Amino acid sequence: MTAAAHRHDFERQIKGLAVVSDVPSGSRLGLNRIGDAWVPGSSGEFLAVTSPATGEPVGHVALSTRADVGRAVAAARAAGAGFARMPVFDRARLCHRIADVIEARTEALARLLCLEQGKPLHAEAKGEVAGAVLGFRNAGEQIKWLETAAFPLQDPNKRAFSFLQPKGIFAIVTPWNFPLALPAIYYLGPGLATGNAMVWVPAPTTSLIAVALMECLIEAGVPDGVVNLVLGDGPEIGDEAVAHPGTDAVGFTGSTETGHAIARRAAGKPLLLELGGNGPSIVLADADVAMAAARIGAGCFANAGQICTATERVLAHASVHDALVEGLAAAADKVRLGDAFDPATTMGPLNNAPNLAKVEAHMADARRRGASVLRGGGRAAGLPTALHFEPTVVAGLTADSLLNLEESFGPIAPVLRFETEEEALALAASSRFGLSAAVFTSTIRNAFRYAEALKVGIVNVNEMSCYWEAHIPAGGAAGTGSGLGRTGGRHTLLEMSDLKTIVFDATR
Ligand code: NAD
């Protein structure tokens, strides 16, 4: 390669990954899976993936084009009709076989997840693999018992009932924060259980783990073409997948801005959109403050804060504010950044440079507005990459701060003080998001009043805002920036199915 071409390659970056034409021999190679074949992207270029945890090269992933998406859609179309006819109990068995294969590969999957996504192997990566197993098992179980209705009619000669059919070809676009469990629980498990074919575009920084999951699907016997994996840059191939006339519906998790762009590009298609969150945890005067601090700390620092339902803001009643801040500082002190493979490490780095830039911008804004940074507040020193951000506690925050208004997606506990219930609810509603919240109180009356007033899809009482089990519904509240539809168990199965009604004349 000429020096100029080389320079050109490295000037092109996608989420901090260099675009290259040459792949060194021995590099782990992530290819597209289209129909029955593993194929490179038709650009001939690759993204060089570097570990956010260790800084070492992890491998290269295909940089695909819109034409590659077109091929994947054609493959899904060719396989889809046959798959839709597979008996539902066979599809359920297929989901369980996938779960078995993932379970058997736990160690290897967790290691790759740790290396590519950055989360610590023991504290988090193994748990995420277990989450993916659960996602397929849940889908396989729940689809077998998903009943639909027969309807009483006015006409004595007619009979009517409804049943579920697959929607057809789903375009699935997934993010990098839970690159294994999230696709499994939200889309691939439910999508297969309900008989859809799929074109899946994972995030570029976590595409190798998507390839590893795809290998599990193939090993378990998912028919060729039913799930197609296309790797590359979201604004190009994700956009093509959602807008392509050959895809019938869209499942997307990621930022609100991208979700809204997708809604425009996929106009008229059914959408299942899980977008940003900015979950407040509200601590009332009658709360058990020590317990609240420990659980809120977990909600802020888990996955280095990169969870859509993470505790993004802490609203503390004035009477418990100081004790709570002290408890959060103690929770931050317990967090251990370090070697991602060391069992003592509890928190990993941020996944990518753009996310780090956003976290740093939110912290700079808070400082400018006079907030006090009690713990952390910047990049952690002495670690293999600059993506490690310290567990951070910020107090004295004003409502107009970005930490209050926007999703930060970093390990930050920003505390705001309130005096009255009206003030607490107004602060909670001061962000455009409405995904999750938590309320800490010792009275049922307060718990229900707040939980019912908050405009979010899921509220935890006396638990961190991101507590969730994969079979209970969660999602964005209508009128907020957090998305459409509900993920979780039978609710996702319904979102990914079309309800068809048949009316019979019983006299013929
Ligand atoms: P993003 O919305 O840009 O990316 C999410 C996915 O969408 C990725 O796979 C990406 O490749 C793809 N994508 C990007 N642009 C697209 C387009 N125009 N059409 C189709 N697909 C497209 O999110 P991000 O930049 O990776 O992260 C930015 C912010 O999003 C984060 O800081 C966080 O606030 C939020 N986020 C939320 C979640 C969540 O679980 N709700 C997950 C990841 C990120």
XYZ file of C-alpha atoms and ligand atoms in Angstrom:
552
model
C 0.000 0.000 0.000
C 1.303 3.507 -0.743
C 1.983 5.858 2.157
C -0.834 8.121 0.950
C -3.330 5.249 0.783
C -2.223 4.123 4.211
C -2.745 7.606 5.621
C -6.141 7.788 3.980
C -7.100 4.473 5.611
C -6.192 5.644 9.080
C -7.864 9.002 8.637
C -11.162 7.161 8.289
C -12.470 6.275 11.717
C -15.765 4.776 12.793
C -16.456 5.067 16.516
C -12.702 5.266 17.065
C -11.933 2.217 14.865
C -9.518 2.641 11.964
C -10.689 1.667 8.476
C -8.028 -0.443 6.772
C -7.615 -2.378 3.545
C -4.876 -4.715 4.735
C -5.619 -7.349 7.351
C -2.536 -8.857 8.982
C -2.449 -12.643 8.779
C -3.573 -14.314 11.985
C -6.004 -11.510 12.834
C -9.416 -12.650 14.116
C -11.660 -11.873 11.167
C -15.336 -10.962 11.458
C -17.218 -11.615 8.243
C -20.818 -11.135 7.203
C -23.098 -14.144 7.325
C -25.389 -13.959 4.336
C -27.485 -16.998 3.498
C -25.227 -20.034 3.878
C -21.872 -18.225 3.516
C -19.380 -16.137 5.489
C -18.429 -13.275 3.187
C -16.400 -10.040 3.403
C -18.039 -6.709 2.690
C -18.045 -5.612 -0.933
C -16.018 -2.483 -0.014
C -13.022 -4.763 0.524
C -12.254 -2.708 3.647
C -12.199 -3.686 7.312
C -12.501 -2.021 10.707
C -9.565 -2.679 13.031
C -11.022 -3.438 16.461
C -8.913 -2.554 19.488
C -9.801 -3.700 23.000
C -11.064 -0.862 25.202
C -9.947 -2.946 28.187
C -6.395 -3.918 27.228
C -5.570 -1.772 24.207
C -4.541 -4.855 22.219
C -5.779 -5.564 18.673
C -8.825 -7.842 18.867
C -9.383 -8.428 15.158
C -10.890 -6.978 11.998
C -14.502 -6.769 10.905
C -15.927 -6.447 7.425
C -16.925 -2.952 6.358
C -20.022 -3.652 4.308
C -21.965 -1.605 1.809
C -25.612 -1.043 1.023
C -25.318 -3.726 -1.673
C -24.332 -6.275 0.986
C -27.476 -5.402 2.930
C -29.490 -5.961 -0.242
C -28.010 -9.459 -0.520
C -28.839 -10.165 3.114
C -32.432 -9.033 2.597
C -32.717 -11.325 -0.440
C -31.341 -14.241 1.600
C -33.819 -13.533 4.401
C -36.670 -13.347 1.898
C -35.645 -16.682 0.335
C -35.503 -18.425 3.721
C -38.315 -16.586 5.489
C -41.404 -18.253 4.062
C -40.188 -21.758 4.860
C -39.130 -20.766 8.366
C -42.495 -19.154 9.062
C -44.088 -22.562 8.432
C -41.877 -24.350 10.986
C -44.193 -25.595 13.765
C -44.045 -23.369 16.783
C -42.926 -26.173 19.104
C -39.983 -26.839 16.755
C -39.060 -23.157 16.861
C -39.200 -23.352 20.654
C -36.819 -26.346 20.605
C -34.492 -24.389 18.302
C -34.344 -21.547 20.843
C -33.428 -24.019 23.591
C -30.725 -25.583 21.387
C -29.211 -22.125 20.837
C -29.271 -21.542 24.596
C -27.481 -24.887 25.113
C -24.748 -23.994 22.600
C -24.198 -20.558 24.161
C -24.076 -22.096 27.636
C -21.487 -24.644 26.540
C -19.324 -21.815 25.131
C -19.659 -19.520 28.159
C -15.955 -19.206 28.867
C -14.926 -18.345 25.287
C -17.838 -15.954 24.751
C -17.215 -14.179 28.060
C -13.528 -13.739 27.219
C -14.292 -12.240 23.822
C -16.974 -10.013 25.348
C -14.501 -8.830 27.958
C -11.849 -8.106 25.356
C -14.059 -6.436 22.750
C -16.688 -4.657 24.853
C -14.429 -4.024 27.856
C -16.568 -5.321 30.737
C -14.691 -7.298 33.429
C -14.729 -11.057 32.851
C -15.815 -12.258 36.271
C -17.935 -9.385 37.580
C -19.902 -8.798 34.378
C -19.045 -10.671 31.162
C -20.038 -14.136 32.408
C -23.328 -12.718 33.665
C -24.029 -11.262 30.248
C -23.500 -14.666 28.624
C -25.993 -16.106 31.129
C -28.393 -13.316 30.095
C -28.129 -14.382 26.450
C -28.881 -17.999 27.424
C -31.915 -16.814 29.363
C -33.089 -14.718 26.412
C -33.331 -17.763 24.143
C -34.811 -19.978 26.883
C -37.480 -17.396 27.738
C -38.475 -17.021 24.106
C -38.591 -20.812 23.644
C -40.777 -21.251 26.735
C -43.125 -18.334 26.363
C -43.944 -18.850 22.697
C -45.475 -22.240 23.525
C -48.046 -20.754 25.868
C -48.874 -17.543 24.029
C -52.639 -17.706 23.608
C -54.841 -15.556 21.424
C -58.592 -15.040 21.577
C -61.808 -16.357 20.053
C -64.511 -13.667 19.923
C -68.208 -13.730 20.872
C -70.149 -12.324 17.859
C -73.543 -10.778 17.202
C -74.236 -13.085 14.236
C -75.069 -16.604 15.529
C -73.779 -18.127 12.265
C -70.277 -16.687 12.465
C -67.199 -17.727 14.423
C -64.071 -15.576 14.805
C -60.652 -16.093 16.307
C -57.233 -14.532 15.999
C -53.783 -16.066 15.840
C -50.171 -14.915 15.545
C -48.061 -14.894 12.413
C -44.497 -13.643 11.939
C -44.201 -10.081 10.686
C -41.780 -11.230 7.961
C -38.273 -9.813 7.626
C -37.032 -7.806 10.592
C -34.178 -5.294 10.313
C -32.411 -5.510 13.679
C -29.883 -2.840 14.729
C -28.185 -3.262 18.115
C -25.772 -1.260 20.305
C -22.454 -2.004 21.988
C -23.345 -1.843 25.687
C -24.749 -5.411 25.958
C -23.748 -6.765 22.554
C -24.569 -10.403 23.378
C -27.483 -10.442 25.852
C -29.387 -7.522 24.361
C -29.718 -8.900 20.808
C -30.572 -12.309 22.313
C -33.255 -11.103 24.724
C -34.755 -8.255 22.708
C -34.729 -9.554 19.155
C -33.042 -12.808 18.112
C -34.731 -15.117 20.652
C -38.214 -13.594 20.229
C -37.673 -13.162 16.467
C -36.857 -16.852 15.965
C -39.581 -18.011 18.361
C -42.184 -16.037 16.424
C -40.928 -17.266 13.022
C -39.375 -14.115 11.559
C -36.317 -13.930 9.330
C -33.805 -11.207 10.225
C -31.086 -8.949 8.898
C -28.962 -8.040 11.905
C -26.597 -5.049 12.001
C -24.594 -4.963 15.264
C -22.568 -1.984 16.489
C -19.150 -1.757 14.798
C -17.155 -1.773 18.055
C -18.748 -5.067 19.164
C -19.144 -6.991 15.925
C -16.820 -9.892 16.738
C -19.038 -10.976 19.619
C -21.980 -10.791 17.189
C -20.081 -13.132 14.860
C -19.497 -15.494 17.806
C -23.226 -15.470 18.598
C -24.010 -16.100 14.934
C -21.749 -19.169 15.075
C -23.844 -20.440 18.011
C -27.032 -19.986 15.980
C -25.573 -21.952 13.071
C -24.284 -24.714 15.348
C -27.760 -25.003 16.886
C -29.334 -25.485 13.466
C -30.908 -22.139 12.571
C -31.679 -22.596 8.862
C -29.440 -20.692 6.436
C -30.742 -17.244 5.588
C -33.081 -16.979 8.584
C -30.627 -14.756 10.465
C -28.199 -12.733 8.336
C -25.424 -10.703 9.903
C -24.093 -7.591 8.160
C -21.147 -5.718 9.696
C -20.043 -2.144 9.207
C -21.063 1.427 9.862
C -24.574 2.050 11.215
C -25.388 5.242 9.272
C -24.771 3.308 6.058
C -25.742 -0.343 6.507
C -28.074 0.115 9.487
C -29.827 2.832 7.526
C -30.075 0.582 4.475
C -31.481 -2.311 6.526
C -34.255 -0.250 8.116
C -35.139 1.663 4.939
C -34.887 -1.259 2.490
C -38.267 -2.020 0.874
C -37.591 -5.730 1.486
C -37.611 -5.436 5.304
C -41.065 -5.489 6.891
C -40.369 -4.293 10.439
C -37.590 -2.810 12.579
C -36.108 -3.593 15.979
C -33.591 -1.002 17.176
C -31.810 -0.183 20.428
C -29.545 2.841 20.680
C -29.650 6.588 20.938
C -32.800 8.678 20.638
C -31.377 10.639 17.711
C -30.689 7.472 15.705
C -34.052 6.015 16.737
C -35.863 9.071 15.424
C -33.856 8.994 12.179
C -34.794 5.324 11.800
C -38.479 6.067 12.427
C -38.373 8.540 9.546
C -36.433 6.226 7.224
C -38.632 3.225 8.050
C -41.867 5.210 7.853
C -44.868 2.887 7.721
C -43.065 -0.162 9.112
C -43.835 -1.543 12.572
C -41.140 -0.334 14.970
C -39.814 -1.690 18.247
C -37.503 1.062 19.486
C -35.635 1.032 22.785
C -33.932 4.436 22.951
C -32.069 6.500 25.498
C -32.886 6.812 29.175
C -32.026 9.251 31.940
C -33.415 7.349 34.908
C -33.851 9.337 38.111
C -33.586 7.588 41.478
C -35.630 9.528 44.014
C -34.704 9.165 47.675
C -37.462 10.326 50.016
C -37.083 11.549 53.584
C -38.340 8.223 54.953
C -35.903 6.043 52.961
C -33.330 3.635 54.369
C -30.448 5.816 53.222
C -27.634 3.281 53.609
C -29.526 0.723 51.522
C -30.490 3.386 48.960
C -26.877 4.540 48.561
C -25.598 1.000 48.010
C -28.272 0.146 45.437
C -28.086 3.478 43.643
C -24.301 3.114 43.502
C -24.776 -0.257 41.800
C -27.252 1.346 39.380
C -24.768 4.110 38.493
C -21.593 2.061 38.145
C -22.771 -1.273 36.658
C -21.428 -1.723 33.111
C -19.554 1.574 33.723
C -22.921 3.341 33.552
C -23.535 2.182 29.980
C -27.069 0.877 30.520
C -30.166 2.524 29.090
C -31.959 2.060 32.438
C -28.902 3.056 34.528
C -29.291 5.479 37.396
C -28.366 8.623 35.529
C -29.551 11.080 38.206
C -30.103 10.939 41.965
C -32.777 13.200 43.445
C -32.312 13.433 47.205
C -34.660 14.955 49.772
C -32.826 17.707 51.647
C -33.121 15.815 54.951
C -31.217 12.774 53.616
C -29.043 14.514 51.028
C -25.759 14.654 52.915
C -25.957 11.084 54.251
C -26.835 9.826 50.786
C -23.939 11.653 49.143
C -21.619 10.147 51.747
C -23.021 6.680 51.008
C -22.559 7.173 47.265
C -18.953 8.238 47.835
C -18.439 5.030 49.834
C -20.019 3.026 46.979
C -17.654 4.710 44.494
C -14.696 3.874 46.756
C -15.612 0.181 46.578
C -15.500 0.080 42.763
C -12.361 -1.566 41.401
C -11.007 -0.620 37.995
C -8.161 -2.820 36.818
C -7.159 -5.852 34.773
C -10.343 -6.961 32.990
C -9.519 -10.637 33.627
C -8.805 -10.220 37.355
C -11.666 -11.472 39.587
C -11.154 -8.409 41.832
C -12.036 -5.967 39.027
C -15.639 -4.762 39.232
C -15.811 -2.061 36.559
C -14.454 -1.800 33.033
C -13.728 1.087 30.664
C -16.151 2.965 28.455
C -16.532 1.112 25.200
C -15.515 3.764 22.707
C -14.000 7.204 22.220
C -17.207 9.067 21.221
C -18.883 7.871 24.421
C -15.904 9.026 26.485
C -16.064 12.437 24.777
C -19.746 12.738 25.720
C -19.102 11.785 29.365
C -16.245 14.300 29.572
C -18.390 17.036 28.008
C -21.124 16.423 30.607
C -18.577 16.584 33.429
C -17.056 19.818 32.072
C -20.534 21.335 31.870
C -21.268 20.350 35.505
C -18.014 21.924 36.688
C -18.748 25.115 34.731
C -22.087 25.350 36.514
C -20.426 25.103 39.934
C -21.100 21.456 40.892
C -18.740 19.777 43.365
C -17.006 16.629 42.209
C -16.667 14.485 45.336
C -15.184 11.372 43.760
C -13.528 10.718 40.422
C -14.507 13.038 37.609
C -11.981 12.076 34.961
C -9.996 9.394 33.212
C -8.402 6.839 35.524
C -4.606 6.785 35.443
C -2.368 3.734 35.240
C -4.690 1.563 33.152
C -4.051 0.085 29.701
C -6.361 2.471 27.791
C -7.580 6.054 28.168
C -11.182 4.819 28.056
C -11.222 3.977 31.782
C -13.296 6.612 33.578
C -13.303 6.926 37.361
C -16.437 6.146 39.377
C -17.728 9.652 39.932
C -19.982 11.373 42.466
C -21.168 14.911 41.762
C -23.236 17.050 44.160
C -24.578 20.587 44.046
C -25.797 20.042 40.517
C -28.208 22.514 38.928
C -31.255 21.372 36.958
C -29.971 22.977 33.761
C -26.830 20.779 33.759
C -26.337 18.274 30.956
C -25.921 15.575 33.632
C -29.550 16.220 34.578
C -30.994 16.862 31.144
C -29.203 14.340 28.925
C -28.168 10.692 29.016
C -24.487 10.527 30.024
C -23.816 6.764 29.682
C -20.888 6.865 32.084
C -20.122 5.829 35.703
C -21.471 8.984 37.311
C -23.788 9.529 40.291
C -25.034 13.128 39.903
C -27.025 14.288 42.938
C -29.706 17.013 42.937
C -31.443 18.201 46.117
C -35.209 18.719 46.509
C -37.518 19.909 49.292
C -41.049 19.045 48.122
C -42.780 16.276 46.197
C -43.711 18.754 43.425
C -40.063 19.722 43.106
C -38.947 16.066 42.951
C -41.478 15.178 40.261
C -40.673 18.330 38.275
C -36.949 17.468 38.361
C -37.710 13.884 37.310
C -39.725 15.232 34.371
C -37.125 17.840 33.410
C -35.391 15.419 31.035
C -36.898 14.400 27.689
C -36.424 10.687 28.475
C -38.903 8.324 30.127
C -37.494 4.821 30.335
C -36.829 3.877 33.961
C -36.859 5.319 37.474
C -36.470 4.233 41.086
C -38.069 5.401 44.320
C -36.595 4.771 47.755
C -39.078 5.053 50.625
C -40.308 3.052 53.599
C -44.024 3.664 52.993
C -46.246 1.951 50.460
C -48.302 5.127 50.081
C -45.276 7.147 48.925
C -44.052 4.306 46.743
C -47.308 4.109 44.794
C -47.820 7.873 44.566
C -44.407 8.409 43.006
C -44.376 5.239 40.921
C -47.736 6.099 39.384
C -46.789 9.744 38.759
C -43.479 9.103 36.988
C -43.732 9.065 33.183
C -41.482 6.052 32.523
C -41.904 2.452 31.353
C -40.568 0.776 34.518
C -40.148 1.916 38.138
C -38.193 0.038 40.780
C -39.146 0.633 44.406
C -36.261 0.261 46.871
C -34.087 -1.224 44.106
C -31.722 0.238 41.509
C -33.387 1.681 38.415
C -31.844 -0.944 36.122
C -33.152 -4.008 37.953
C -35.044 -5.995 35.316
C -35.798 -9.586 34.467
C -36.023 -10.555 30.848
C -39.668 -11.642 30.934
C -41.193 -8.471 32.407
C -42.159 -5.558 30.164
C -40.020 -2.432 29.936
C -39.711 0.363 27.396
C -40.190 4.056 26.806
C -43.273 5.920 28.049
C -45.337 7.514 25.283
C -44.486 11.141 24.661
C -40.871 10.793 25.804
C -37.631 10.280 23.871
C -37.203 6.700 25.091
C -38.843 4.714 22.327
C -41.842 2.651 21.285
C -43.129 -0.745 22.301
C -42.184 -3.078 25.111
C -39.340 -5.535 25.439
C -39.580 -8.462 27.815
C -40.972 -11.976 27.442
C -44.405 -12.307 25.862
C -44.551 -8.570 25.201
C -41.682 -8.811 22.717
C -43.228 -11.925 21.176
C -46.394 -9.920 20.562
C -44.427 -6.937 19.204
C -42.675 -9.231 16.715
C -45.892 -10.950 15.585
C -48.805 -9.915 13.439
C -52.228 -10.660 14.864
C -54.463 -12.156 12.186
C -58.188 -12.631 12.639
C -60.216 -15.229 10.747
C -64.009 -15.052 10.582
C -65.911 -18.217 9.544
C -69.424 -18.670 8.373
C -70.313 -21.829 10.311
C -73.347 -22.686 8.180
C -71.437 -23.823 5.090
P -26.188 5.008 18.066
O -27.640 5.208 18.166
O -25.407 5.861 17.148
O -25.843 3.506 17.649
C -26.644 2.381 18.004
C -26.646 1.419 16.820
O -27.250 2.071 15.691
C -25.256 1.004 16.348
O -25.309 -0.329 15.896
C -24.991 1.925 15.172
O -24.073 1.357 14.274
C -26.376 2.022 14.566
N -26.627 3.242 13.802
C -26.019 4.444 13.929
N -26.558 5.318 13.072
C -27.530 4.678 12.388
C -28.447 5.061 11.379
N -28.475 6.296 10.891
N -29.330 4.157 10.913
C -29.333 2.894 11.400
N -28.472 2.472 12.351
C -27.580 3.353 12.847
O -25.605 5.070 19.488
P -24.078 5.270 19.817
O -23.514 6.448 19.085
O -23.377 4.004 19.642
O -24.198 5.715 21.288
C -24.585 7.055 21.523
C -25.497 7.127 22.646
O -26.624 6.254 22.474
C -24.877 6.637 23.937
O -24.036 7.573 24.505
C -26.120 6.386 24.713
O -26.611 7.594 25.197
C -27.073 5.830 23.713
N -27.141 4.368 23.742
C -28.244 3.815 24.280
C -28.337 2.453 24.347
C -29.527 1.800 24.939
O -29.426 0.655 25.360
N -30.674 2.451 24.959
C -27.310 1.651 23.882
C -26.194 2.263 23.293
C -26.145 3.626 23.216
